[in-house]
Short mmCIF file of C-alpha atoms and ligand atoms in Angstrom, two decimals:
data_model
loop_
_atom_site.label_atom_id
_atom_site.label_comp_id
_atom_site.label_asym_id
_atom_site.label_seq_id
_atom_site.Cartn_x
_atom_site.Cartn_y
_atom_site.Cartn_z
CA UNK A 1126 -9.58 -12.16 17.01
CA UNK A 1127 -13.01 -11.48 15.50
CA UNK A 1128 -13.91 -8.60 13.53
CA UNK A 1129 -14.83 -5.48 15.68
CA UNK A 1130 -18.03 -4.04 16.13
CA UNK A 1131 -18.13 -0.10 17.13
CA UNK A 1132 -16.38 2.15 17.15
CA UNK A 1133 -14.13 1.73 14.34
CA UNK A 1134 -11.42 3.44 13.07
CA UNK A 1135 -11.80 4.20 9.39
CA UNK A 1136 -9.50 5.87 6.92
CA UNK A 1137 -11.38 9.45 6.44
CA UNK A 1138 -9.02 11.50 4.09
CA UNK A 1139 -5.65 10.52 1.77
CA UNK A 1140 -3.23 12.44 -0.17
CA UNK A 1141 0.15 12.79 -1.36
CA UNK A 1142 2.76 14.83 -2.75
CA UNK A 1143 5.58 13.46 -5.47
CA UNK A 1144 8.51 16.31 -6.42
CA UNK A 1145 8.82 17.55 -9.44
CA UNK A 1146 11.97 16.50 -10.78
CA UNK A 1147 11.86 12.81 -12.43
CA UNK A 1148 15.02 10.85 -12.70
CA UNK A 1149 14.99 7.96 -15.51
CA UNK A 1150 16.85 5.34 -16.08
CA UNK A 1151 18.64 6.81 -19.01
CA UNK A 1152 19.49 9.40 -16.52
CA UNK A 1153 20.67 6.80 -14.34
CA UNK A 1154 22.95 5.38 -17.17
CA UNK A 1155 24.95 8.78 -16.98
CA UNK A 1156 25.66 8.18 -13.43
CA UNK A 1157 26.39 4.43 -13.16
CA UNK A 1158 27.40 1.51 -14.85
CA UNK A 1159 23.36 0.08 -15.71
CA UNK A 1160 20.92 0.48 -18.34
CA UNK A 1161 17.49 1.11 -19.26
CA UNK A 1162 17.03 -2.86 -19.93
CA UNK A 1163 18.49 -4.31 -16.69
CA UNK A 1164 16.47 -1.81 -14.44
CA UNK A 1165 13.35 -2.40 -15.95
CA UNK A 1166 14.01 -6.46 -16.44
CA UNK A 1167 14.70 -6.98 -12.33
CA UNK A 1168 12.95 -4.19 -11.01
CA UNK A 1169 10.08 -2.89 -13.05
CA UNK A 1170 10.96 0.56 -12.25
CA UNK A 1171 11.15 3.22 -15.40
CA UNK A 1172 11.61 6.43 -13.38
CA UNK A 1173 11.52 7.98 -10.00
CA UNK A 1174 11.15 11.62 -8.21
CA UNK A 1175 13.82 13.47 -7.22
CA UNK A 1176 13.12 16.00 -4.06
CA UNK A 1177 15.38 18.84 -4.48
CA UNK A 1178 18.18 20.21 -2.87
CA UNK A 1179 15.97 22.40 0.17
CA UNK A 1180 13.62 20.03 -0.02
CA UNK A 1181 13.72 17.80 3.23
CA UNK A 1182 11.44 14.88 4.33
CA UNK A 1183 9.17 17.18 6.28
CA UNK A 1184 8.57 19.65 2.89
CA UNK A 1185 7.45 16.17 1.54
CA UNK A 1186 5.36 15.19 4.35
CA UNK A 1187 3.42 18.59 4.33
CA UNK A 1188 1.64 19.13 1.25
CA UNK A 1189 0.69 15.24 1.51
CA UNK A 1190 -0.63 15.86 4.97
CA UNK A 1191 -2.19 18.72 3.79
CA UNK A 1192 -4.28 16.50 0.98
CA UNK A 1193 -5.62 14.16 2.61
CA UNK A 1194 -7.14 16.77 5.89
CA UNK A 1195 -8.36 18.27 2.37
CA UNK A 1196 -9.86 15.01 1.36
CA UNK A 1197 -11.16 14.43 4.92
CA UNK A 1198 -13.28 17.34 5.02
CA UNK A 1199 -11.32 18.11 8.20
CA UNK A 1200 -9.38 21.59 9.76
CA UNK A 1201 -5.87 21.23 11.03
CA UNK A 1202 -7.10 21.98 14.76
CA UNK A 1203 -8.96 18.98 14.83
CA UNK A 1204 -6.33 16.84 14.74
CA UNK A 1205 -5.17 15.27 17.72
CA UNK A 1206 -2.22 13.55 16.72
CA UNK A 1207 0.28 13.52 13.88
CA UNK A 1208 2.56 10.51 13.22
CA UNK A 1209 5.02 10.23 10.80
CA UNK A 1210 6.74 7.18 9.70
CA UNK A 1211 10.35 7.71 8.08
CA UNK A 1212 13.75 5.99 7.43
CA UNK A 1213 15.13 9.49 6.58
CA UNK A 1214 13.61 12.45 8.79
CA UNK A 1215 14.74 15.50 9.26
CA UNK A 1216 17.29 15.51 11.90
CA UNK A 1217 17.68 13.00 14.16
CA UNK A 1218 15.43 14.81 16.27
CA UNK A 1219 13.24 16.92 17.37
CA UNK A 1220 11.03 14.50 15.19
CA UNK A 1221 9.62 15.24 11.86
CA UNK A 1222 6.30 14.70 13.42
CA UNK A 1223 6.23 17.79 15.41
CA UNK A 1224 7.73 19.83 12.49
CA UNK A 1225 4.66 18.87 10.16
CA UNK A 1226 2.59 19.53 13.37
CA UNK A 1227 3.54 23.16 13.28
CA UNK A 1228 4.08 23.91 10.05
CA UNK A 1229 0.86 22.09 9.05
CA UNK A 1230 -1.19 24.26 12.28
CA UNK A 1231 -2.21 20.87 14.43
CA UNK A 1232 -2.37 23.38 17.50
CA UNK A 1233 -4.21 20.17 19.17
CA UNK A 1234 -1.92 17.80 18.46
CA UNK A 1235 0.63 15.28 19.79
CA UNK A 1236 3.54 14.38 17.42
CA UNK A 1237 6.06 11.71 16.77
CA UNK A 1238 8.13 9.66 14.18
CA UNK A 1239 7.60 5.66 13.58
CA UNK A 1240 10.53 4.04 12.32
CA UNK A 1241 9.61 0.58 10.89
CA UNK A 1242 11.33 0.69 7.24
CA UNK A 1243 9.02 0.18 4.27
CA UNK A 1244 6.14 -1.11 6.65
CA UNK A 1245 6.09 2.18 8.23
CA UNK A 1246 2.70 2.91 6.79
CA UNK A 1247 1.07 0.04 8.09
CA UNK A 1248 2.66 0.60 11.51
CA UNK A 1249 0.92 3.86 11.58
CA UNK A 1250 -2.08 3.41 10.53
CA UNK A 1251 -2.36 0.54 13.42
CA UNK A 1252 -1.03 2.76 15.91
CA UNK A 1253 -3.13 5.27 15.12
CA UNK A 1254 -6.04 3.14 14.98
CA UNK A 1255 -5.54 2.09 18.49
CA UNK A 1256 -6.37 6.14 19.81
CA UNK A 1257 -9.64 6.36 17.31
CA UNK A 1258 -10.67 3.00 19.35
CA UNK A 1259 -10.40 3.60 22.56
CA UNK A 1260 -12.53 6.91 22.02
CA UNK A 1261 -8.81 8.82 23.29
CA UNK A 1262 -8.52 10.79 20.53
CA UNK A 1263 -11.03 12.05 17.30
CA UNK A 1264 -8.53 12.49 14.27
CA UNK A 1265 -5.04 11.04 13.57
CA UNK A 1266 -2.91 11.91 10.79
CA UNK A 1267 -0.52 9.23 9.31
CA UNK A 1268 1.82 10.95 6.65
CA UNK A 1269 4.80 8.47 5.64
CA UNK A 1270 7.46 10.65 3.76
CA UNK A 1271 11.10 9.36 2.69
CA UNK A 1272 14.12 11.68 0.65
CA UNK A 1273 15.84 8.54 0.06
CA UNK A 1274 17.52 10.14 -2.27
CA UNK A 1275 20.28 11.81 0.35
CA UNK A 1276 20.71 8.28 1.83
CA UNK A 1277 21.43 6.38 -1.81
CA UNK A 1278 25.51 5.90 -2.40
CA UNK A 1279 25.48 7.14 -5.92
CA UNK A 1280 28.37 4.92 -6.89
CA UNK A 1281 26.88 1.98 -5.90
CA UNK A 1282 24.67 0.67 -8.98
CA UNK A 1283 22.77 -2.07 -6.74
CA UNK A 1284 21.21 0.65 -4.51
CA UNK A 1285 20.91 3.91 -6.07
CA UNK A 1286 18.82 3.02 -8.99
CA UNK A 1287 16.01 1.63 -6.97
CA UNK A 1288 15.04 3.67 -5.01
CA UNK A 1289 12.67 7.50 -5.20
CA UNK A 1290 11.64 10.27 -3.02
CA UNK A 1291 7.59 10.92 -2.09
CA UNK A 1292 4.87 11.14 0.66
CA UNK A 1293 1.55 9.61 1.13
CA UNK A 1294 -0.74 10.47 3.98
CA UNK A 1295 -4.19 9.24 5.62
CA UNK A 1296 -6.45 11.06 7.99
CA UNK A 1297 -7.87 8.44 10.77
CA UNK A 1298 -10.83 8.95 12.35
CA UNK A 1299 -14.43 7.38 13.82
CA UNK A 1300 -16.68 5.41 11.63
CA UNK A 1301 -19.43 3.01 11.10
CA UNK A 1302 -19.42 -0.60 12.28
CA UNK A 1303 -17.50 -3.01 10.16
CA UNK A 1304 -15.69 -0.28 7.74
CA UNK A 1305 -12.28 0.92 8.01
CA UNK A 1306 -9.34 -1.03 9.85
CA UNK A 1307 -10.89 -4.10 9.81
CA UNK A 1308 -7.30 -5.90 11.39
CA UNK A 1309 -4.05 -5.75 11.11
CA UNK A 1310 -0.95 -7.87 12.15
CA UNK A 1311 2.79 -6.46 12.37
CA UNK A 1312 5.72 -8.36 12.33
CA UNK A 1313 9.66 -8.04 13.44
CA UNK A 1314 12.49 -10.07 12.58
CA UNK A 1315 15.67 -8.21 13.70
CA UNK A 1316 17.81 -11.26 13.21
CA UNK A 1317 17.59 -9.86 9.83
CA UNK A 1318 18.41 -6.21 10.30
CA UNK A 1319 21.85 -5.95 8.64
CA UNK A 1320 20.26 -6.85 5.62
CA UNK A 1321 18.84 -3.02 5.07
CA UNK A 1322 20.38 -0.88 7.17
CA UNK A 1323 22.88 2.45 7.21
CA UNK A 1324 26.01 1.40 9.26
CA UNK A 1325 26.83 5.11 10.43
CA UNK A 1326 25.71 8.03 11.83
CA UNK A 1327 23.97 6.98 14.97
CA UNK A 1328 25.54 5.72 18.29
CA UNK A 1329 27.11 2.42 17.42
CA UNK A 1330 29.44 4.09 14.89
CA UNK A 1331 30.00 7.77 14.50
CA UNK A 1332 31.01 9.40 11.11
CA UNK A 1333 34.56 9.71 10.45
CA UNK A 1334 36.43 10.43 6.92
CA UNK A 1335 37.19 7.15 6.72
CA UNK A 1336 33.64 6.71 7.61
CA UNK A 1337 32.78 8.82 4.66
CA UNK A 1338 35.66 7.45 2.26
CA UNK A 1339 33.66 4.31 2.50
CA UNK A 1340 29.98 5.78 2.13
CA UNK A 1341 29.12 3.59 5.26
CA UNK A 1342 26.49 6.56 6.17
CA UNK A 1343 24.45 5.55 2.98
CA UNK A 1344 21.62 3.15 2.54
CA UNK A 1345 23.14 -0.50 2.17
CA UNK A 1346 21.31 -3.45 1.20
CA UNK A 1347 21.55 -6.81 0.47
CA UNK A 1348 19.02 -7.17 -2.20
CA UNK A 1349 18.46 -10.99 -3.12
CA UNK A 1350 18.07 -12.25 0.40
CA UNK A 1351 15.50 -9.56 0.80
CA UNK A 1352 13.83 -10.30 -2.00
CA UNK A 1353 13.71 -14.16 -0.94
CA UNK A 1354 12.23 -13.31 2.47
CA UNK A 1355 9.69 -10.53 1.08
CA UNK A 1356 8.38 -13.51 -1.88
CA UNK A 1357 8.12 -15.77 1.27
CA UNK A 1358 6.62 -13.03 4.07
CA UNK A 1359 4.22 -11.10 2.27
CA UNK A 1360 1.80 -14.10 1.64
CA UNK A 1361 2.20 -15.32 4.90
CA UNK A 1362 1.64 -12.59 6.87
CA UNK A 1363 -1.26 -11.66 4.42
CA UNK A 1364 -2.86 -14.21 5.06
CA UNK A 1365 -2.85 -14.19 8.67
CA UNK A 1366 -4.26 -10.57 8.16
CA UNK A 1367 -6.92 -11.83 6.42
CA UNK A 1368 -8.20 -14.29 8.26
CA UNK A 1369 -8.24 -12.35 11.22
CA UNK A 1370 -10.43 -9.73 9.41
CA UNK A 1371 -12.44 -12.92 8.89
CA UNK A 1372 -12.45 -12.98 5.05
CA UNK A 1373 -10.34 -14.89 2.20
CA UNK A 1374 -8.29 -14.28 -0.45
CA UNK A 1375 -11.31 -13.83 -3.09
CA UNK A 1376 -12.53 -11.16 -0.65
CA UNK A 1377 -9.81 -8.66 -1.18
CA UNK A 1378 -10.62 -6.24 -4.07
CA UNK A 1379 -7.32 -4.24 -4.30
CA UNK A 1380 -4.03 -4.87 -2.94
CA UNK A 1381 -1.68 -2.09 -2.36
CA UNK A 1382 2.11 -3.74 -1.67
CA UNK A 1383 5.05 -2.05 -0.74
CA UNK A 1384 6.20 -1.07 -4.31
CA UNK A 1385 9.85 -2.78 -3.92
CA UNK A 1386 10.22 -4.64 -7.26
CA UNK A 1387 7.45 -5.31 -9.56
CA UNK A 1388 8.49 -9.40 -9.81
CA UNK A 1389 8.04 -9.37 -5.83
CA UNK A 1390 3.99 -7.66 -6.52
CA UNK A 1391 3.90 -10.13 -8.90
CA UNK A 1392 5.09 -13.49 -7.13
CA UNK A 1393 3.82 -12.77 -3.99
CA UNK A 1394 0.59 -12.45 -5.36
CA UNK A 1395 1.13 -15.42 -7.87
CA UNK A 1396 1.46 -17.45 -4.67
CA UNK A 1397 -2.01 -15.64 -2.87
CA UNK A 1398 -3.43 -16.56 -6.01
CA UNK A 1399 -4.73 -12.64 -6.58
CA UNK A 1400 -5.26 -12.07 -10.26
CA UNK A 1401 -3.06 -9.03 -11.74
CA UNK A 1402 -6.24 -7.37 -12.03
CA UNK A 1403 -6.42 -6.30 -7.99
CA UNK A 1404 -2.71 -5.21 -7.60
CA UNK A 1405 -2.04 -1.73 -7.48
CA UNK A 1406 1.05 -0.76 -8.87
CA UNK A 1407 3.26 2.20 -9.58
CA UNK A 1408 6.77 1.33 -9.32
CA UNK A 1409 7.47 1.97 -12.94
CA UNK A 1410 6.74 5.47 -12.12
CA UNK A 1411 7.81 6.16 -8.45
CA UNK A 1412 10.72 3.48 -7.54
CA UNK A 1413 10.82 2.26 -4.20
CA UNK A 1414 10.05 5.47 -2.20
CA UNK A 1415 10.19 2.81 0.78
CA UNK A 1416 7.50 3.88 3.77
CA UNK A 1417 5.82 5.98 1.44
CA UNK A 1418 5.15 3.54 -1.13
CA UNK A 1419 1.73 1.99 -0.21
CA UNK A 1420 0.18 5.60 1.08
CA UNK A 1421 1.20 6.76 -2.10
CA UNK A 1422 -0.11 4.11 -4.00
CA UNK A 1423 -3.75 4.25 -1.74
CA UNK A 1424 -4.14 7.83 -2.60
CA UNK A 1425 -3.81 7.26 -6.58
CA UNK A 1426 -5.84 4.27 -6.79
CA UNK A 1427 -8.49 5.67 -4.60
CA UNK A 1428 -8.01 9.70 -6.77
CA UNK A 1429 -8.96 7.63 -10.00
CA UNK A 1430 -11.66 6.56 -8.64
CA UNK A 1431 -11.42 2.87 -8.45
CA UNK A 1432 -12.19 2.43 -5.24
CA UNK A 1433 -15.33 1.68 -4.24
CA UNK A 1434 -17.18 2.36 -0.50
CA UNK A 1435 -17.13 -1.04 0.97
CA UNK A 1436 -14.05 -2.64 -1.22
CA UNK A 1437 -12.06 -4.55 1.01
CA UNK A 1438 -8.26 -3.07 0.36
CA UNK A 1439 -5.50 -5.55 1.35
CA UNK A 1440 -2.48 -3.29 2.49
CA UNK A 1441 1.00 -5.22 2.73
CA UNK A 1442 4.67 -4.23 3.39
CA UNK A 1443 8.11 -5.47 3.99
CA UNK A 1444 11.52 -3.88 4.76
CA UNK A 1445 14.26 -2.35 7.10
CA UNK A 1446 14.18 -4.15 10.20
CA UNK A 1447 13.05 -6.75 8.88
CA UNK A 1448 9.43 -5.77 9.56
CA UNK A 1449 6.99 -6.70 7.78
CA UNK A 1450 2.82 -6.01 8.32
CA UNK A 1451 -0.17 -6.39 7.10
CA UNK A 1452 -3.81 -4.19 7.04
CA UNK A 1453 -7.20 -4.90 5.56
CA UNK A 1454 -9.33 -2.16 5.36
CA UNK A 1455 -13.00 -1.72 4.09
CA UNK A 1456 -13.42 1.31 2.41
CA UNK A 1457 -15.34 3.72 3.67
CA UNK A 1458 -15.76 6.61 1.72
O1 UT7 B 1993 12.46 -1.54 0.24
C1 UT7 B 1993 12.48 -2.60 0.84
C2 UT7 B 1993 13.34 -3.77 0.63
N1 UT7 B 1993 13.23 -4.28 -0.53
C3 UT7 B 1993 13.95 -5.03 -1.75
O2 UT7 B 1993 12.62 -5.83 -1.42
C4 UT7 B 1993 14.70 -5.13 -2.17
C5 UT7 B 1993 14.52 -7.04 -2.43
N2 UT7 B 1993 15.31 -7.23 -3.77
C6 UT7 B 1993 15.05 -6.83 -4.89
O3 UT7 B 1993 14.65 -6.37 -5.19
C7 UT7 B 1993 16.65 -7.37 -5.96
O4 UT7 B 1993 17.23 -8.13 -5.25
C8 UT7 B 1993 17.07 -6.44 -6.88
C9 UT7 B 1993 16.45 -5.08 -7.89
C10 UT7 B 1993 17.48 -5.22 -5.40
C11 UT7 B 1993 18.92 -6.96 -7.46
O5 UT7 B 1993 17.85 -7.79 -7.98
P1 UT7 B 1993 18.61 -8.92 -8.62
O6 UT7 B 1993 17.83 -10.03 -9.83
O7 UT7 B 1993 18.19 -10.20 -7.04
O8 UT7 B 1993 20.06 -8.86 -9.09
P2 UT7 B 1993 21.53 -9.40 -8.08
O9 UT7 B 1993 22.02 -8.42 -7.12
O10 UT7 B 1993 21.46 -11.29 -7.41
O11 UT7 B 1993 22.45 -8.85 -9.41
C12 UT7 B 1993 22.28 -9.78 -10.62
C13 UT7 B 1993 23.76 -9.06 -11.65
C14 UT7 B 1993 24.66 -8.55 -10.83
O12 UT7 B 1993 26.34 -9.27 -11.32
P3 UT7 B 1993 26.75 -10.60 -11.64
O13 UT7 B 1993 27.65 -10.64 -10.37
O14 UT7 B 1993 25.87 -12.09 -11.93
O15 UT7 B 1993 27.71 -10.27 -12.90
C15 UT7 B 1993 24.56 -7.34 -10.01
O16 UT7 B 1993 26.18 -6.98 -10.22
O17 UT7 B 1993 22.67 -7.72 -11.52
C16 UT7 B 1993 24.50 -6.54 -11.56
N3 UT7 B 1993 23.35 -5.61 -11.05
C17 UT7 B 1993 23.30 -4.56 -11.93
N4 UT7 B 1993 23.91 -4.74 -13.34
C18 UT7 B 1993 23.50 -3.41 -14.20
C19 UT7 B 1993 23.03 -5.06 -10.04
N5 UT7 B 1993 22.55 -3.69 -9.81
C20 UT7 B 1993 23.06 -3.48 -11.30
C21 UT7 B 1993 22.58 -2.92 -12.25
N6 UT7 B 1993 22.92 -2.57 -13.41
N7 UT7 B 1993 21.76 -1.52 -11.25
#
């Protein structure tokens, strides 16, 4: 695919929201048999945020979306679409996106949820960009939000120390040619679906007392297998999307990778020959927030004043599915 000319879909506003409660590694030492030393050396995580009991995923998504609207300088009634990407919806249905659409006041928007695990933000942006580029819509709001604390197994030290709650959002609208979302690549390897999932609670396995006793209503993950898939897959998908955008690795100014583990971020970047100073990292503060992680990291690096108009940003994620996805965005703000 050659890079597109007009009209292009650009990110015209970003925002994020993290709940106030901080759960440190020291706090976790009191919950499961773990140590700060193990968590930091194996993951780079020092603390994570945990939503309040009465905060559902839509309550995290809402302020993130409002901040993105404010940053874009548009009102909720300007939106034509709200997409929420999440693996922790408020309910099976209605869609969390519909709840957010109502609360945010997007009276002129359609809404749906999108499930692609930690790759959700890239999938969401790519879907939203279609409606903008074909001229059917003016603005779409993509919110990636997770309350992973409610699906974590707090008796399983191999997973519960990894995850956190939060939300990030982007407004996608029409912009100048050669800016915005230049290219994306979406991939799925469903044969690896069992590596990261919640076994019960869907139509495959109903929840009963036996399931609850086994904690099969909680997240299960084969970490080391996913680690290998990610370290191999991230450079591959990155190479494809960078080439699709008509660029080379040296043209990439910022890499916003899914924040699962500092060792994955550094190993994948090394394979891509991308220097450390171009990596956006916040896994130490928030842990793995699944779909929300890239959206939060993008908002942070933007609000730190580091992103300049014209900078090439590589968003690259991996997660449950197993999904992989990359997008090259030329910053338009
Ligand atoms: O977000 C989407 C997808 N998710 C990922 O991509 C996650 C990818 N995987 C990872 O990040 C890493 O595999 C983990 C952080 C999950 C695990 O790190 P690891 O270096 O692969 O450790 P391991 O699972 O091989 O475990 C090593 C040892 C084991 O002990 P033995 O069997 O060697 O005696 C574990 O029981 O560490 C033990 N261990 C712990 N020890 C203290 C596992 N979790 C903990 C813990 N505290 N929290």
